[in-house]
Amino acid sequence: MSTSERVAFIGLGNMGGPMAVNLQKAGYAVSAFDLSADALAKVREQGVTAATSASAAIEGAQIVISMLPASRHVEALYLGDSGLMSSLPAGTLVIDCSTIAPASAQKVAAAAKARGVAMIDAPVSGGVAGAAAGTLTFIVGGDVAALERARPLLQAMGKNIFHMGEAGAGQVAKLCNNMALGVIMAVTGEAIALGVAHGLDPKALSQMMAVSTSRSWATEVCNPWPGVLENAPSSRGYAGGFGNDLMLKDLGLAVEAAMGIGATIPLGEMARNLYAMNKQAGRGALDFSSVVKLVAGEGPKT
Ligand code: NAD
């Protein structure tokens, strides 16, 4: 399949790299840029055109997609000195897939609107495996018309698309999901640790919980206790998976979003501290389920 639409893709890290490749495979002409020469070389090997700068990547593109680490990178790309928003032609569609503060997404969307550029925030769920397999979930904020224009591209990179509301709503929903996940993972580890301290078998306890009322992704798919689920990061020294530092970042955004409107998130704030303590204990780069080592005192032996 081929399409005449040209796509500029900025940010080719763990997530953006495979997403850009999937678009290319779906027939889009993708021109990509990353500050890292290694990241750029990886996608070039798979047929994506490597540009020398973000400005060069957007030349002739009708659609711009960004997948950057945090709010400051996204604001700098679009709104900074000689940021893209000062040169994008009216009618361009911008899709920002980074996980950033809802307020930042709204700021960039307002600048886009003033220029006649359509924009959606479309953070993702599904991790690196979902990015590679093209099965991501997109959580979208912005105009329905902009989403409909973006839909075929999102479908080339993912499986599920949820429209949550106006600009920034995708980011809010993403933070709600990850805040709940962070709390559930920590308390699941705490519960298994309590059982084990009483002499229970962690596998038997987890199997019971996985079909009972505390059932969750943490009991069924990413169990934090080593040896319970063969394919979970906990069973390979907490390597791979969703990094503690990324969870910490998302919980920080949730706290910021709550403070911005005077909302209270007592468990979310506590969880942010737990993942910060887990980072201080040297586990920032490990899967976030390693937080179990903290809540279980000494934690399980790995
Ligand atoms: P990453 O650090 O692997 O990649 C980010 C890339 O952006 C890097 O290659 C970096 O060089 C590049 N970059 C930074 N500033 C740039 C600029 N100005 N111009 C061009 N390139 C620039 O991060 P990632 O894991 O790909 O995550 C990207 C986003 O997706 C983050 O917001 C993260 O929270 C979110 N996310 C990640 C996961 C995951 O499992 N990794 C899951 C869901 C969402």
Coordinates of C-alpha atoms and ligand atoms in Angstrom, one line a residue:
M1 CA 0.0 0.0 0.0
S2 CA 1.2 3.5 -0.6
T3 CA -0.2 6.9 0.3
S4 CA 0.7 10.3 -1.0
E5 CA 0.8 11.8 2.5
R6 CA 4.2 12.8 3.8
V7 CA 4.9 12.4 7.5
A8 CA 7.6 14.1 9.6
F9 CA 8.5 12.0 12.7
I10 CA 10.5 13.7 15.5
G11 CA 11.9 11.5 18.4
L12 CA 13.0 8.0 17.5
G13 CA 13.7 6.5 20.8
N14 CA 12.4 3.2 22.3
M15 CA 8.8 4.1 21.3
G16 CA 9.2 6.6 18.4
G17 CA 11.7 4.4 16.4
P18 CA 9.4 1.4 15.9
M19 CA 6.3 3.7 15.4
A20 CA 8.0 5.5 12.5
V21 CA 9.0 2.2 11.0
N22 CA 5.4 0.9 11.2
L23 CA 4.2 4.1 9.4
Q24 CA 6.8 3.6 6.7
K25 CA 5.7 0.0 6.3
A26 CA 2.1 1.1 6.0
G27 CA 3.0 3.1 2.9
Y28 CA 3.6 6.6 4.3
A29 CA 6.7 8.5 3.2
V30 CA 8.3 9.2 6.5
S31 CA 11.1 11.8 7.0
A32 CA 12.5 11.5 10.6
F33 CA 14.7 13.3 13.0
D34 CA 16.3 12.6 16.3
L35 CA 19.1 14.4 18.2
S36 CA 20.7 10.9 18.6
A37 CA 22.6 9.8 15.5
D38 CA 22.2 6.2 16.6
A39 CA 18.5 6.4 16.9
L40 CA 18.4 8.0 13.4
A41 CA 20.6 5.3 11.9
K42 CA 18.4 2.5 13.3
V43 CA 15.3 3.8 11.4
R44 CA 17.2 4.6 8.3
E45 CA 18.2 0.9 8.1
Q46 CA 14.5 0.1 7.9
G47 CA 13.7 2.5 5.0
V48 CA 12.8 5.7 6.8
T49 CA 14.4 8.9 5.4
A50 CA 16.8 10.5 7.9
A51 CA 16.6 14.3 8.0
T52 CA 19.3 16.6 9.3
S53 CA 17.1 18.6 11.6
A54 CA 13.5 18.9 12.7
S55 CA 13.0 21.8 10.3
A56 CA 14.3 19.7 7.4
A57 CA 12.1 16.8 8.4
I58 CA 8.9 18.9 8.1
E59 CA 9.7 20.2 4.6
G60 CA 6.8 19.1 2.4
A61 CA 5.1 17.1 5.2
Q62 CA 1.3 17.3 5.7
I63 CA 1.5 15.6 9.1
V64 CA 4.0 16.0 12.0
I65 CA 4.3 13.4 14.7
S66 CA 6.4 13.8 17.8
M67 CA 7.4 11.2 20.5
L68 CA 9.7 13.0 22.9
P69 CA 10.6 12.4 26.6
A70 CA 8.8 15.2 28.4
S71 CA 7.0 18.6 28.4
R72 CA 10.1 20.7 28.0
H73 CA 11.2 18.9 24.9
V74 CA 7.7 19.2 23.3
E75 CA 7.4 22.9 24.1
A76 CA 11.0 23.5 22.8
L77 CA 10.3 21.7 19.6
Y78 CA 7.1 23.5 18.7
L79 CA 7.3 26.8 20.6
G80 CA 11.0 27.5 21.2
D81 CA 13.3 29.9 19.3
S82 CA 12.7 28.9 15.7
G83 CA 10.3 26.3 16.9
L84 CA 8.2 24.4 14.3
M85 CA 5.1 26.3 15.0
S86 CA 6.6 29.4 13.5
S87 CA 7.1 27.6 10.1
L88 CA 4.3 24.9 9.8
P89 CA 1.9 25.8 7.0
A90 CA -1.8 26.2 7.9
G91 CA -3.6 23.0 7.4
T92 CA -0.8 20.8 8.8
L93 CA -1.9 18.1 11.3
V94 CA 0.3 17.7 14.4
I95 CA 0.0 14.5 16.5
D96 CA 2.0 14.6 19.7
C97 CA 2.3 11.1 21.2
S98 CA 4.7 12.0 24.1
T99 CA 3.4 11.7 27.7
I100 CA 3.5 15.3 28.9
A101 CA 1.6 17.7 31.3
P102 CA -2.0 18.4 30.1
A103 CA -1.2 22.2 30.5
S104 CA 1.7 21.8 28.1
A105 CA -0.4 20.0 25.6
Q106 CA -3.0 22.7 25.8
K107 CA -0.4 25.5 25.4
V108 CA 1.0 23.9 22.2
A109 CA -2.5 23.2 20.9
A110 CA -3.5 26.9 21.4
A111 CA -0.4 28.0 19.4
A112 CA -1.4 25.5 16.7
K113 CA -4.9 26.8 16.5
A114 CA -3.7 30.4 16.2
R115 CA -1.7 29.3 13.2
G116 CA -4.5 27.2 11.5
V117 CA -2.7 24.0 12.4
A118 CA -4.8 21.0 13.6
M119 CA -3.4 19.2 16.6
I120 CA -4.2 16.3 18.8
D121 CA -2.5 15.0 21.9
A122 CA -2.3 11.2 21.6
P123 CA -0.2 9.6 24.4
V124 CA 0.1 5.9 24.2
S125 CA -0.2 2.8 26.3
G126 CA 1.3 -0.6 25.4
G127 CA 5.0 0.0 25.9
V128 CA 7.9 -0.9 23.7
A129 CA 6.5 -4.2 22.7
G130 CA 3.2 -2.6 21.6
A131 CA 5.1 0.0 19.6
A132 CA 7.1 -2.7 17.8
A133 CA 4.0 -4.8 17.2
G134 CA 1.8 -1.9 16.1
T135 CA -0.7 -2.6 18.8
L136 CA -0.5 0.6 20.9
T137 CA -3.5 2.2 22.5
F138 CA -3.9 5.9 21.6
I139 CA -5.5 8.1 24.2
V140 CA -6.6 11.2 22.4
G141 CA -7.5 14.8 23.2
G142 CA -8.5 17.4 20.6
D143 CA -11.0 18.1 17.8
V144 CA -13.0 15.2 16.4
A145 CA -12.1 16.3 12.9
A146 CA -8.4 16.3 13.6
L147 CA -8.7 12.8 15.2
E148 CA -10.5 11.5 12.1
R149 CA -7.8 12.8 9.9
A150 CA -5.2 11.2 12.2
R151 CA -7.1 7.9 12.5
P152 CA -5.5 6.0 9.6
L153 CA -2.0 6.9 10.9
L154 CA -2.9 5.9 14.4
Q155 CA -4.3 2.6 13.1
A156 CA -1.0 1.9 11.3
M157 CA 0.8 2.2 14.7
G158 CA -1.9 0.8 17.1
K159 CA -5.0 -1.2 17.8
N160 CA -7.2 0.9 20.1
I161 CA -8.1 4.6 19.9
F162 CA -10.0 6.4 22.6
H163 CA -11.2 10.0 22.2
M164 CA -11.3 11.6 25.7
G165 CA -12.3 15.2 24.9
E166 CA -10.7 18.5 24.0
A167 CA -7.0 19.4 23.9
G168 CA -5.1 18.0 26.9
A169 CA -7.8 15.4 27.7
G170 CA -5.7 12.6 26.3
Q171 CA -2.9 13.5 28.6
V172 CA -5.2 13.7 31.6
A173 CA -6.7 10.2 30.8
K174 CA -3.2 8.7 30.4
L175 CA -2.1 10.1 33.8
C176 CA -5.3 8.7 35.4
N177 CA -4.5 5.2 34.0
N178 CA -0.8 5.3 35.1
M179 CA -1.6 6.7 38.5
A180 CA -4.0 3.8 39.2
L181 CA -1.4 1.3 37.8
G182 CA 1.4 2.7 40.0
V183 CA -0.8 2.4 43.1
I184 CA -2.1 -1.1 42.2
M185 CA 1.4 -2.4 41.5
A186 CA 2.8 -1.1 44.8
V187 CA -0.1 -2.5 46.9
T188 CA -0.1 -5.8 45.1
G189 CA 3.6 -6.2 46.0
E190 CA 2.9 -5.2 49.6
A191 CA 0.1 -7.8 49.8
I192 CA 2.2 -10.6 48.4
A193 CA 5.0 -9.7 50.7
L194 CA 2.7 -9.8 53.7
G195 CA 1.5 -13.3 52.6
V196 CA 5.0 -14.5 52.1
A197 CA 6.1 -13.2 55.5
H198 CA 3.3 -15.4 56.9
G199 CA 4.7 -18.4 55.1
L200 CA 2.4 -18.4 52.1
D201 CA 3.6 -19.5 48.7
P202 CA 3.8 -16.4 46.4
K203 CA 2.6 -18.3 43.4
A204 CA -0.4 -19.9 45.1
L205 CA -1.3 -16.5 46.6
S206 CA -1.0 -14.7 43.3
Q207 CA -3.1 -17.4 41.5
M208 CA -5.8 -16.9 44.0
M209 CA -5.7 -13.1 43.8
A210 CA -5.7 -13.2 40.0
V211 CA -9.2 -14.7 40.0
S212 CA -10.5 -12.9 43.1
T213 CA -11.4 -9.3 43.8
S214 CA -7.9 -7.9 43.8
R215 CA -7.4 -9.2 40.3
S216 CA -5.4 -6.8 38.1
W217 CA -2.7 -6.5 35.4
A218 CA -0.2 -6.7 38.3
T219 CA -1.4 -10.1 39.4
E220 CA -2.1 -11.5 36.0
V221 CA 0.5 -10.1 33.6
C222 CA 3.3 -8.3 35.4
N223 CA 3.4 -9.9 38.8
P224 CA 6.0 -8.2 40.9
W225 CA 7.2 -11.3 42.8
P226 CA 10.1 -13.2 41.0
G227 CA 9.2 -16.6 39.8
V228 CA 5.5 -16.3 39.9
L229 CA 5.1 -15.4 36.2
E230 CA 7.9 -16.6 33.9
N231 CA 7.6 -13.8 31.4
A232 CA 7.2 -10.9 33.9
P233 CA 10.2 -8.5 34.3
S234 CA 10.4 -9.6 38.0
S235 CA 11.5 -13.1 36.8
R236 CA 14.4 -11.7 34.9
G237 CA 15.9 -9.3 37.5
Y238 CA 13.3 -6.6 36.7
A239 CA 15.0 -5.9 33.4
G240 CA 13.0 -4.5 30.5
G241 CA 9.3 -3.6 30.9
F242 CA 8.2 -0.1 32.0
G243 CA 10.9 1.7 33.8
N244 CA 10.6 2.9 37.4
D245 CA 11.8 6.4 36.2
L246 CA 9.0 6.5 33.6
M247 CA 6.4 5.7 36.2
L248 CA 7.9 8.3 38.5
K249 CA 7.6 10.9 35.7
D250 CA 4.0 10.0 35.1
L251 CA 3.1 10.2 38.8
G252 CA 4.9 13.6 39.0
L253 CA 2.7 14.8 36.2
A254 CA -0.4 13.4 38.0
V255 CA 0.6 15.3 41.2
E256 CA 1.2 18.5 39.1
A257 CA -2.2 18.1 37.3
A258 CA -3.9 17.6 40.7
M259 CA -2.3 20.7 42.2
G260 CA -3.2 22.8 39.2
I261 CA -6.9 22.5 40.0
G262 CA -6.7 21.8 43.8
A263 CA -7.7 18.2 43.5
T264 CA -6.6 15.7 46.1
I265 CA -4.8 12.4 45.2
P266 CA -3.5 11.0 48.5
L267 CA -2.7 7.5 47.1
G268 CA -1.1 9.0 43.9
E269 CA 1.1 11.3 45.9
M270 CA 2.2 8.4 48.2
A271 CA 2.9 6.3 45.2
R272 CA 5.0 9.0 43.6
N273 CA 7.1 9.0 46.8
L274 CA 7.5 5.2 46.7
Y275 CA 8.8 5.2 43.2
A276 CA 11.1 8.1 44.0
M277 CA 12.5 6.1 47.0
N278 CA 12.8 3.1 44.6
K279 CA 14.9 5.3 42.3
Q280 CA 17.0 6.4 45.3
A281 CA 17.6 2.8 46.1
G282 CA 19.3 2.4 42.7
R283 CA 16.4 0.9 40.8
G284 CA 15.4 3.8 38.6
A285 CA 16.2 2.0 35.4
L286 CA 14.6 -1.3 36.4
D287 CA 10.9 -2.2 35.7
F288 CA 8.6 -0.3 38.0
S289 CA 7.4 -3.6 39.6
S290 CA 10.8 -3.6 41.4
V291 CA 9.0 -1.2 43.8
V292 CA 8.0 -4.4 45.6
K293 CA 11.5 -4.6 47.0
L294 CA 10.8 -1.3 48.8
V295 CA 7.4 -2.1 50.2
A296 CA 8.5 -5.6 51.2
G297 CA 11.4 -4.3 53.3
E298 CA 14.3 -6.4 52.3
G299 CA 12.1 -7.5 49.4
P300 CA 12.2 -10.8 47.6
K301 CA 15.5 -12.3 46.6
T302 CA 16.1 -12.1 42.8
Ligands
NAD1 P1 13.3 7.6 24.7 O1 14.1 8.4 25.7 O2 13.8 6.2 24.4 O3 13.3 8.4 23.3 C1 13.1 9.8 23.2 C2 13.9 10.3 22.0 O4 13.7 11.7 21.8 C3 15.4 10.1 22.2 O5 15.9 9.3 21.1 C4 16.0 11.5 22.1 O6 17.2 11.6 21.5 C5 14.9 12.2 21.3 N1 14.8 13.7 21.5 C6 14.8 14.4 22.6 N2 14.7 15.8 22.3 C7 14.7 15.8 20.9 C8 14.5 16.9 20.0 N3 14.5 18.2 20.4 N4 14.5 16.6 18.7 C9 14.6 15.3 18.2 N5 14.7 14.3 19.1 C10 14.7 14.5 20.4 O7 11.8 7.7 25.3 P2 10.7 6.6 24.9 O8 10.7 5.5 25.8 O9 10.6 6.5 23.4 O10 9.4 7.5 25.3 C11 8.9 8.6 24.6 C12 7.6 9.1 25.2 O11 6.7 8.0 25.3 C13 7.8 9.6 26.7 O12 7.0 10.7 26.9 C14 7.3 8.4 27.5 O13 6.8 8.8 28.8 C15 6.2 7.8 26.6 N6 5.9 6.4 26.8 C16 6.9 5.5 26.9 C17 6.6 4.2 27.2 C18 7.7 3.1 27.3 O14 7.4 2.0 27.7 N7 9.0 3.5 26.9 C19 5.3 3.7 27.2 C20 4.3 4.7 27.1 C21 4.6 6.0 26.9

